[in-house]
């Protein structure tokens, strides 16, 4: 077989975000609450290997299941365990309802491992049963072995759904342990390879990724003052970009990364401001219209969505990104709005639930079924939402698909897990 796409350089790009603080384990894991009965069946056969750091087939299988669009076959039900297309008997798999099968091998090479895979059509929809419809070979260093598995997942997912995979993305979140211990953490989307960006005895809040994924903006209460900082993940350098009198919060990068929208109450009421991502003099976008907070940009940067109580109760509004008149969008009691990357849907909180609003039709759909939901953040391909909810006396992270059919939680190892933020794509 002909293998292609050696992408050790791509793996290196992603791995540069991971500092020496990376942990072999982490404090959250995806635990599925509600799967999708009509998801596409697929088999990911254990890869042929010897002495590898992790089960790459299990990584791929978990990724595909976590997307809510696939139901991987249990290993105990597999009729065979081929490692290449030449060993696959398509009728064995189609007879048990499997549409596609992933096979592969992992071998040791100088400086790491070679992960090779083939995606095989078992039904013949590509023209003939047994056709190889995608394949690849990736060399990865041992420390970033899981990224190789996620790379296979991304390619398989895109081939079968025509949607770009987002399994090599990351999430940022805040962990509060006790009354005076806060950590800003970053992990792979599935909770692995977590590391700490910063710690504080004062609250840390509202992390947001820069568009290229190299920086985080967040709120810190260091020096007993709420201010917004931009933190370079690779170098660790920090810069205060907003420290107006009073409270400064809810930062949001513009799509081109040049500006940050935020909220401040320096004049007594909360208003929306915009400042350069490197700091400077902020511009005020709202005034004399109640409290205005939680700004979020449209994908083209022309519009800012935000929460305002100007009509007597919180609800989501939108305005031009240079300010001006605002129009209600989310309905009474809505807040925490984010726009999907294609600009078609608004994900927000309403009635303490995660809700999706179609911006063209105005129709709404409740996605979540958890308690006191907040801080939704959308995956860059728009198919999943991560958010925080209350479970017992703790705050926990939750996942829900954008169609509401797949639900999972990320139970934490002690503490309150809050303010999740999904990264953009970290490779081109």
Tab-separated table of C-alpha atoms in Angstrom:
chain	number	residue	atom	x	y	z
A	1	UNK	CA	0.000	0.000	0.000
A	2	UNK	CA	1.088	3.558	-0.569
A	3	UNK	CA	1.130	5.681	2.579
A	4	UNK	CA	1.386	9.448	2.518
A	5	UNK	CA	1.279	12.662	4.579
A	6	UNK	CA	4.218	12.512	6.958
A	7	UNK	CA	3.279	15.274	9.369
A	8	UNK	CA	5.775	15.263	12.176
A	9	UNK	CA	6.043	19.018	11.603
A	10	UNK	CA	2.297	19.376	12.176
A	11	UNK	CA	2.537	17.434	15.418
A	12	UNK	CA	5.359	19.764	16.440
A	13	UNK	CA	3.194	22.824	15.818
A	14	UNK	CA	0.526	21.508	18.174
A	15	UNK	CA	3.054	20.359	20.746
A	16	UNK	CA	4.669	23.790	21.050
A	17	UNK	CA	1.633	24.825	23.076
A	18	UNK	CA	2.526	22.250	25.715
A	19	UNK	CA	5.140	23.477	28.162
A	20	UNK	CA	7.361	21.577	30.568
A	21	UNK	CA	4.405	21.574	32.954
A	22	UNK	CA	2.579	18.905	30.926
A	23	UNK	CA	1.262	16.050	33.031
A	24	UNK	CA	1.123	12.452	31.816
A	25	UNK	CA	-2.364	12.323	33.281
A	26	UNK	CA	-4.957	15.045	33.827
A	27	UNK	CA	-7.874	16.020	35.991
A	28	UNK	CA	-10.856	15.597	33.625
A	29	UNK	CA	-12.041	12.789	31.327
A	30	UNK	CA	-14.997	12.432	28.980
A	31	UNK	CA	-17.734	10.192	30.374
A	32	UNK	CA	-20.677	9.640	28.018
A	33	UNK	CA	-24.128	10.239	29.494
A	34	UNK	CA	-26.269	9.848	26.393
A	35	UNK	CA	-25.114	8.430	23.051
A	36	UNK	CA	-26.772	8.610	19.639
A	37	UNK	CA	-28.650	5.437	18.665
A	38	UNK	CA	-28.669	6.321	14.951
A	39	UNK	CA	-24.990	7.291	14.730
A	40	UNK	CA	-22.955	5.780	11.900
A	41	UNK	CA	-21.487	2.356	12.757
A	42	UNK	CA	-17.724	1.986	12.364
A	43	UNK	CA	-15.030	-0.433	13.511
A	44	UNK	CA	-11.596	0.688	14.683
A	45	UNK	CA	-9.517	-2.470	14.889
A	46	UNK	CA	-6.616	-2.587	17.393
A	47	UNK	CA	-3.506	-1.474	15.526
A	48	UNK	CA	-0.681	-3.971	15.105
A	49	UNK	CA	2.052	-2.793	17.454
A	50	UNK	CA	4.568	-3.739	20.096
A	51	UNK	CA	5.325	-1.741	23.243
A	52	UNK	CA	3.663	1.583	22.381
A	53	UNK	CA	2.783	4.379	24.865
A	54	UNK	CA	-0.992	4.173	24.330
A	55	UNK	CA	-3.696	2.256	22.475
A	56	UNK	CA	-3.984	4.382	19.333
A	57	UNK	CA	-7.074	2.523	18.082
A	58	UNK	CA	-8.833	3.290	21.358
A	59	UNK	CA	-7.926	6.983	21.001
A	60	UNK	CA	-9.458	7.015	17.501
A	61	UNK	CA	-12.531	5.080	18.612
A	62	UNK	CA	-13.098	7.419	21.566
A	63	UNK	CA	-12.693	10.488	19.350
A	64	UNK	CA	-15.245	9.274	16.830
A	65	UNK	CA	-17.711	8.335	19.559
A	66	UNK	CA	-17.183	11.656	21.347
A	67	UNK	CA	-18.231	13.480	18.170
A	68	UNK	CA	-21.728	12.036	18.536
A	69	UNK	CA	-21.710	11.007	14.873
A	70	UNK	CA	-20.279	7.481	15.133
A	71	UNK	CA	-20.904	4.324	17.121
A	72	UNK	CA	-17.693	2.264	17.210
A	73	UNK	CA	-18.051	-1.514	17.352
A	74	UNK	CA	-17.059	-3.150	20.633
A	75	UNK	CA	-13.850	-5.147	20.275
A	76	UNK	CA	-15.459	-8.296	21.649
A	77	UNK	CA	-17.859	-8.274	18.679
A	78	UNK	CA	-15.199	-7.905	15.980
A	79	UNK	CA	-15.139	-10.940	13.642
A	80	UNK	CA	-11.409	-10.488	12.935
A	81	UNK	CA	-8.478	-8.199	13.710
A	82	UNK	CA	-6.822	-7.289	10.404
A	83	UNK	CA	-3.979	-4.776	10.340
A	84	UNK	CA	-4.031	-3.873	6.635
A	85	UNK	CA	-6.532	-3.625	3.795
A	86	UNK	CA	-5.249	-6.842	2.261
A	87	UNK	CA	-6.381	-8.750	5.339
A	88	UNK	CA	-9.897	-7.297	5.415
A	89	UNK	CA	-12.813	-9.468	4.296
A	90	UNK	CA	-15.420	-6.792	3.676
A	91	UNK	CA	-18.396	-9.162	3.837
A	92	UNK	CA	-17.503	-10.115	7.420
A	93	UNK	CA	-18.020	-6.517	8.495
A	94	UNK	CA	-20.950	-5.518	6.297
A	95	UNK	CA	-22.817	-8.609	7.515
A	96	UNK	CA	-22.839	-7.174	11.055
A	97	UNK	CA	-23.822	-3.679	9.935
A	98	UNK	CA	-20.413	-2.004	9.799
A	99	UNK	CA	-20.111	0.630	7.071
A	100	UNK	CA	-16.389	1.383	7.386
A	101	UNK	CA	-13.365	-0.076	9.166
A	102	UNK	CA	-10.102	1.507	10.307
A	103	UNK	CA	-6.993	-0.680	10.423
A	104	UNK	CA	-3.342	0.142	10.972
A	105	UNK	CA	0.065	-0.432	12.480
A	106	UNK	CA	2.383	1.372	14.874
A	107	UNK	CA	6.132	0.857	14.662
A	108	UNK	CA	9.140	2.312	16.459
A	109	UNK	CA	11.343	4.701	14.490
A	110	UNK	CA	14.226	6.934	15.443
A	111	UNK	CA	12.891	9.596	17.817
A	112	UNK	CA	9.355	8.278	18.041
A	113	UNK	CA	6.725	6.147	16.337
A	114	UNK	CA	5.244	5.739	12.878
A	115	UNK	CA	1.459	5.490	12.926
A	116	UNK	CA	-0.034	4.166	9.680
A	117	UNK	CA	-3.725	3.675	8.990
A	118	UNK	CA	-6.213	2.777	6.267
A	119	UNK	CA	-9.941	3.564	6.143
A	120	UNK	CA	-11.840	0.874	4.249
A	121	UNK	CA	-15.335	0.953	2.763
A	122	UNK	CA	-17.017	-2.362	3.613
A	123	UNK	CA	-20.362	-1.696	1.873
A	124	UNK	CA	-19.110	-0.709	-1.564
A	125	UNK	CA	-20.495	2.839	-1.558
A	126	UNK	CA	-17.152	4.012	-3.006
A	127	UNK	CA	-17.533	1.666	-5.993
A	128	UNK	CA	-16.376	-1.632	-4.535
A	129	UNK	CA	-16.459	-3.240	-1.117
A	130	UNK	CA	-12.982	-3.312	0.375
A	131	UNK	CA	-11.812	-0.083	-1.240
A	132	UNK	CA	-9.290	2.010	0.700
A	133	UNK	CA	-10.890	5.455	0.808
A	134	UNK	CA	-8.300	7.218	2.998
A	135	UNK	CA	-4.852	6.403	4.346
A	136	UNK	CA	-1.898	8.043	5.989
A	137	UNK	CA	1.399	7.594	7.792
A	138	UNK	CA	2.571	9.918	10.580
A	139	UNK	CA	5.808	10.055	12.533
A	140	UNK	CA	5.288	11.414	16.042
A	141	UNK	CA	7.594	11.790	19.045
A	142	UNK	CA	6.749	9.599	22.031
A	143	UNK	CA	5.750	12.584	24.189
A	144	UNK	CA	3.010	13.494	21.678
A	145	UNK	CA	1.844	10.031	20.737
A	146	UNK	CA	-1.816	10.852	21.371
A	147	UNK	CA	-1.651	13.658	18.804
A	148	UNK	CA	-0.911	11.027	16.174
A	149	UNK	CA	-4.111	9.211	17.121
A	150	UNK	CA	-6.086	12.452	17.003
A	151	UNK	CA	-4.613	13.131	13.546
A	152	UNK	CA	-6.011	9.846	12.253
A	153	UNK	CA	-9.352	10.704	13.871
A	154	UNK	CA	-9.434	14.106	12.177
A	155	UNK	CA	-8.800	12.601	8.753
A	156	UNK	CA	-11.284	9.740	9.160
A	157	UNK	CA	-13.936	12.110	10.506
A	158	UNK	CA	-13.528	14.577	7.643
A	159	UNK	CA	-13.540	11.846	5.000
A	160	UNK	CA	-16.790	10.351	6.268
A	161	UNK	CA	-18.680	13.527	7.255
A	162	UNK	CA	-17.175	16.256	5.026
A	163	UNK	CA	-16.727	18.264	8.258
A	164	UNK	CA	-13.268	19.207	9.455
A	165	UNK	CA	-12.251	17.255	12.541
A	166	UNK	CA	-11.406	19.093	15.766
A	167	UNK	CA	-9.733	16.350	17.791
A	168	UNK	CA	-6.357	18.129	17.869
A	169	UNK	CA	-7.843	21.153	19.593
A	170	UNK	CA	-7.564	22.076	23.266
A	171	UNK	CA	-9.749	23.444	26.042
A	172	UNK	CA	-8.920	26.018	28.688
A	173	UNK	CA	-10.752	26.087	32.001
A	174	UNK	CA	-10.454	27.342	35.571
A	175	UNK	CA	-10.181	25.016	38.547
A	176	UNK	CA	-11.037	26.383	41.985
A	177	UNK	CA	-9.874	24.347	44.972
A	178	UNK	CA	-11.004	25.791	48.279
A	179	UNK	CA	-11.564	29.508	48.805
A	180	UNK	CA	-8.170	30.822	47.733
A	181	UNK	CA	-6.676	28.466	45.147
A	182	UNK	CA	-7.333	29.047	41.449
A	183	UNK	CA	-5.653	27.468	38.416
A	184	UNK	CA	-6.016	28.264	34.745
A	185	UNK	CA	-5.521	24.947	32.963
A	186	UNK	CA	-5.215	23.804	29.358
A	187	UNK	CA	-5.683	20.240	28.127
A	188	UNK	CA	-6.413	18.311	24.961
A	189	UNK	CA	-10.103	18.472	24.077
A	190	UNK	CA	-10.605	15.089	25.813
A	191	UNK	CA	-8.914	16.132	29.064
A	192	UNK	CA	-5.525	14.467	28.499
A	193	UNK	CA	-2.146	16.221	28.657
A	194	UNK	CA	-3.318	18.944	31.017
A	195	UNK	CA	-0.962	21.652	32.197
A	196	UNK	CA	-1.245	24.808	34.258
A	197	UNK	CA	-1.028	28.240	32.643
A	198	UNK	CA	-1.088	30.205	35.892
A	199	UNK	CA	-2.159	29.949	39.516
A	200	UNK	CA	-3.506	32.577	41.898
A	201	UNK	CA	-4.868	33.043	45.376
A	202	UNK	CA	-7.377	35.456	43.827
A	203	UNK	CA	-10.113	34.510	41.329
A	204	UNK	CA	-9.314	33.735	37.694
A	205	UNK	CA	-12.204	34.023	35.247
A	206	UNK	CA	-13.372	33.911	31.625
A	207	UNK	CA	-10.429	32.614	29.567
A	208	UNK	CA	-10.737	33.194	25.817
A	209	UNK	CA	-8.408	32.001	23.040
A	210	UNK	CA	-6.783	34.260	20.479
A	211	UNK	CA	-7.773	33.301	16.913
A	212	UNK	CA	-4.449	31.584	16.146
A	213	UNK	CA	-4.458	29.738	19.484
A	214	UNK	CA	-1.170	31.040	20.906
A	215	UNK	CA	-2.605	33.323	23.618
A	216	UNK	CA	-5.312	33.434	26.262
A	217	UNK	CA	-7.087	36.528	27.522
A	218	UNK	CA	-8.609	36.202	30.983
A	219	UNK	CA	-9.665	38.105	34.078
A	220	UNK	CA	-7.433	38.165	37.121
A	221	UNK	CA	-8.003	39.785	40.511
A	222	UNK	CA	-4.336	40.147	41.362
A	223	UNK	CA	-3.616	43.235	43.417
A	224	UNK	CA	-7.278	43.091	44.517
A	225	UNK	CA	-8.366	44.620	41.189
A	226	UNK	CA	-10.254	43.003	38.300
A	227	UNK	CA	-8.134	43.436	35.198
A	228	UNK	CA	-7.768	41.697	31.839
A	229	UNK	CA	-4.461	40.170	30.832
A	230	UNK	CA	-3.252	38.515	27.639
A	231	UNK	CA	-1.028	35.512	28.340
A	232	UNK	CA	1.325	34.040	25.716
A	233	UNK	CA	1.108	30.270	26.212
A	234	UNK	CA	4.487	29.469	24.681
A	235	UNK	CA	6.612	32.105	26.411
A	236	UNK	CA	4.535	32.663	29.546
A	237	UNK	CA	4.683	36.446	28.995
A	238	UNK	CA	1.676	38.397	30.278
A	239	UNK	CA	0.425	41.871	29.498
A	240	UNK	CA	-2.373	43.840	31.176
A	241	UNK	CA	-4.626	45.189	28.403
A	242	UNK	CA	-7.576	46.534	30.413
A	243	UNK	CA	-7.493	47.924	33.954
A	244	UNK	CA	-10.146	50.628	34.041
A	245	UNK	CA	-11.498	51.801	37.373
A	246	UNK	CA	-13.926	49.282	38.817
A	247	UNK	CA	-14.569	45.859	37.316
A	248	UNK	CA	-13.122	44.654	33.992
A	249	UNK	CA	-14.373	41.331	32.660
A	250	UNK	CA	-15.616	39.045	29.870
A	251	UNK	CA	-12.796	39.486	27.303
A	252	UNK	CA	-13.341	38.353	23.706
A	253	UNK	CA	-10.815	38.500	20.860
A	254	UNK	CA	-11.943	39.862	17.516
A	255	UNK	CA	-11.722	37.288	14.677
A	256	UNK	CA	-8.528	38.886	13.331
A	257	UNK	CA	-6.967	39.014	16.795
A	258	UNK	CA	-6.291	42.752	16.669
A	259	UNK	CA	-8.894	43.819	19.265
A	260	UNK	CA	-10.480	42.629	22.487
A	261	UNK	CA	-14.025	43.460	23.504
A	262	UNK	CA	-14.711	43.497	27.244
A	263	UNK	CA	-17.073	44.881	29.881
A	264	UNK	CA	-16.268	47.507	32.521
A	265	UNK	CA	-18.302	49.429	35.077
A	266	UNK	CA	-15.907	52.346	35.457
A	267	UNK	CA	-18.886	54.728	35.018
A	268	UNK	CA	-21.125	52.893	37.487
A	269	UNK	CA	-22.945	50.650	34.998
A	270	UNK	CA	-21.405	47.861	32.948
A	271	UNK	CA	-20.675	48.829	29.372
A	272	UNK	CA	-18.957	47.236	26.381
A	273	UNK	CA	-15.507	48.510	25.418
A	274	UNK	CA	-12.981	47.558	22.756
A	275	UNK	CA	-9.213	47.790	23.176
A	276	UNK	CA	-6.250	46.735	21.056
A	277	UNK	CA	-5.035	43.218	21.841
A	278	UNK	CA	-1.735	44.738	22.918
A	279	UNK	CA	-3.431	47.331	25.129
A	280	UNK	CA	-3.999	51.018	24.597
A	281	UNK	CA	-6.911	53.399	25.106
A	282	UNK	CA	-10.272	51.573	25.138
A	283	UNK	CA	-13.236	52.730	23.045
A	284	UNK	CA	-16.661	52.691	24.660
A	285	UNK	CA	-19.411	51.099	22.543
A	286	UNK	CA	-22.478	51.280	24.818
A	287	UNK	CA	-23.783	53.900	27.244
A	288	UNK	CA	-26.937	54.978	29.079
A	289	UNK	CA	-28.678	51.682	28.414
A	290	UNK	CA	-28.543	49.547	31.562
A	291	UNK	CA	-25.810	47.017	32.212
A	292	UNK	CA	-24.080	45.511	29.187
A	293	UNK	CA	-21.639	42.617	29.367
A	294	UNK	CA	-20.446	39.306	27.840
A	295	UNK	CA	-19.460	40.548	24.358
A	296	UNK	CA	-18.917	38.004	21.586
A	297	UNK	CA	-17.913	38.680	17.956
A	298	UNK	CA	-19.523	37.398	14.791
A	299	UNK	CA	-17.118	35.359	12.606
A	300	UNK	CA	-16.645	38.240	10.162
A	301	UNK	CA	-16.021	40.770	12.939
A	302	UNK	CA	-18.857	43.046	11.857
A	303	UNK	CA	-21.185	42.375	14.796
A	304	UNK	CA	-20.908	42.065	18.567
A	305	UNK	CA	-23.446	40.026	20.509
A	306	UNK	CA	-23.765	40.880	24.197
A	307	UNK	CA	-26.009	40.595	27.256
A	308	UNK	CA	-27.966	43.636	28.457
A	309	UNK	CA	-30.664	44.314	31.036
A	310	UNK	CA	-31.756	47.536	29.283
A	311	UNK	CA	-35.310	46.171	28.915
A	312	UNK	CA	-35.585	45.196	32.584
A	313	UNK	CA	-34.192	41.642	32.410
A	314	UNK	CA	-31.061	40.125	30.872
A	315	UNK	CA	-31.241	39.138	27.233
A	316	UNK	CA	-28.909	38.828	24.267
A	317	UNK	CA	-28.590	41.772	21.881
A	318	UNK	CA	-26.468	42.509	18.859
A	319	UNK	CA	-24.923	45.712	17.527
A	320	UNK	CA	-22.395	46.811	14.972
A	321	UNK	CA	-18.844	46.170	16.171
A	322	UNK	CA	-18.246	49.930	16.124
A	323	UNK	CA	-21.248	50.507	18.408
A	324	UNK	CA	-24.626	52.087	17.720
A	325	UNK	CA	-28.187	50.805	17.950
A	326	UNK	CA	-28.731	47.345	19.439
A	327	UNK	CA	-31.381	44.748	18.550
A	328	UNK	CA	-32.665	42.008	20.894
A	329	UNK	CA	-31.801	38.511	19.691
A	330	UNK	CA	-32.052	35.858	22.373
A	331	UNK	CA	-35.335	36.457	24.157
A	332	UNK	CA	-35.945	37.500	27.752
A	333	UNK	CA	-33.642	35.737	30.224
A	334	UNK	CA	-30.960	34.806	27.673
A	335	UNK	CA	-27.231	35.461	28.202
A	336	UNK	CA	-23.713	34.058	27.617
A	337	UNK	CA	-24.129	34.047	23.824
A	338	UNK	CA	-21.544	32.707	21.349
A	339	UNK	CA	-21.826	32.491	17.563
A	340	UNK	CA	-20.939	29.337	15.652
A	341	UNK	CA	-17.974	29.573	13.270
A	342	UNK	CA	-20.253	29.475	10.220
A	343	UNK	CA	-22.317	32.365	11.615
A	344	UNK	CA	-25.555	30.395	11.386
A	345	UNK	CA	-26.321	29.650	15.040
A	346	UNK	CA	-26.258	31.430	18.369
A	347	UNK	CA	-25.418	29.238	21.368
A	348	UNK	CA	-26.510	30.813	24.658
A	349	UNK	CA	-27.961	30.171	28.086
A	350	UNK	CA	-31.709	30.581	28.574
A	351	UNK	CA	-33.716	29.164	31.440
A	352	UNK	CA	-30.455	27.830	32.909
A	353	UNK	CA	-30.031	25.545	29.874
A	354	UNK	CA	-27.808	25.600	26.799
A	355	UNK	CA	-29.970	26.753	23.892
A	356	UNK	CA	-29.303	26.996	20.152
A	357	UNK	CA	-30.948	29.715	18.089
A	358	UNK	CA	-31.004	29.578	14.288
A	359	UNK	CA	-30.119	33.110	13.225
A	360	UNK	CA	-31.919	32.768	9.888
A	361	UNK	CA	-35.238	31.300	11.043
A	362	UNK	CA	-35.226	32.438	14.675
A	363	UNK	CA	-36.114	28.929	15.867
A	364	UNK	CA	-34.636	27.766	19.167
A	365	UNK	CA	-33.745	24.355	20.545
A	366	UNK	CA	-32.781	23.383	24.091
A	367	UNK	CA	-29.605	21.283	23.926
A	368	UNK	CA	-28.759	20.467	27.546
A	369	UNK	CA	-30.560	18.731	30.382
A	370	UNK	CA	-28.199	19.584	33.239
A	371	UNK	CA	-28.543	22.052	36.132
A	372	UNK	CA	-27.580	25.745	36.255
A	373	UNK	CA	-25.645	25.742	32.977
A	374	UNK	CA	-23.266	28.557	32.095
A	375	UNK	CA	-20.283	29.633	29.971
A	376	UNK	CA	-20.901	27.707	26.711
A	377	UNK	CA	-18.061	27.488	24.192
A	378	UNK	CA	-18.329	25.988	20.709
A	379	UNK	CA	-15.852	23.652	18.996
A	380	UNK	CA	-14.276	25.257	15.913
A	381	UNK	CA	-16.172	22.930	13.571
A	382	UNK	CA	-19.456	23.814	15.284
A	383	UNK	CA	-20.578	20.290	16.159
A	384	UNK	CA	-19.992	20.296	19.934
A	385	UNK	CA	-20.487	22.674	22.873
A	386	UNK	CA	-18.590	22.555	26.151
A	387	UNK	CA	-20.043	24.337	29.176
A	388	UNK	CA	-20.104	24.343	32.963
A	389	UNK	CA	-22.985	23.157	35.128
A	390	UNK	CA	-23.738	22.443	38.770
A	391	UNK	CA	-23.685	18.851	39.984
A	392	UNK	CA	-24.381	18.466	43.679
A	393	UNK	CA	-22.278	21.148	45.308
A	394	UNK	CA	-19.645	21.301	42.562
A	395	UNK	CA	-19.188	22.939	39.180
A	396	UNK	CA	-18.360	20.414	36.449
A	397	UNK	CA	-17.650	20.538	32.722
A	398	UNK	CA	-20.197	19.116	30.273
A	399	UNK	CA	-20.351	18.352	26.554
A	400	UNK	CA	-23.392	18.385	24.302
A	401	UNK	CA	-23.621	18.022	20.530
A	402	UNK	CA	-24.994	20.953	18.541
A	403	UNK	CA	-28.067	18.868	17.731
A	404	UNK	CA	-28.577	17.978	21.404
A	405	UNK	CA	-28.486	14.203	20.851
A	406	UNK	CA	-25.078	13.402	22.377
A	407	UNK	CA	-24.283	14.313	25.984
A	408	UNK	CA	-21.217	13.694	28.122
A	409	UNK	CA	-19.538	15.062	31.209
A	410	UNK	CA	-15.907	15.609	32.169
A	411	UNK	CA	-15.772	14.743	35.870
A	412	UNK	CA	-12.996	16.564	37.692
A	413	UNK	CA	-10.592	15.312	40.327
A	414	UNK	CA	-11.693	17.594	43.155
A	415	UNK	CA	-12.559	21.256	42.983
A	416	UNK	CA	-14.886	23.360	40.860
A	417	UNK	CA	-14.353	23.330	37.076
A	418	UNK	CA	-15.564	26.509	35.416
A	419	UNK	CA	-15.298	28.877	32.431
A	420	UNK	CA	-14.417	26.354	29.701
A	421	UNK	CA	-13.132	27.755	26.404
A	422	UNK	CA	-12.610	25.640	23.281
A	423	UNK	CA	-9.530	26.534	21.247
A	424	UNK	CA	-9.546	27.354	17.545
A	425	UNK	CA	-7.898	24.952	15.130
A	426	UNK	CA	-4.232	24.817	16.107
A	427	UNK	CA	-2.963	23.800	12.659
A	428	UNK	CA	-3.794	25.092	9.184
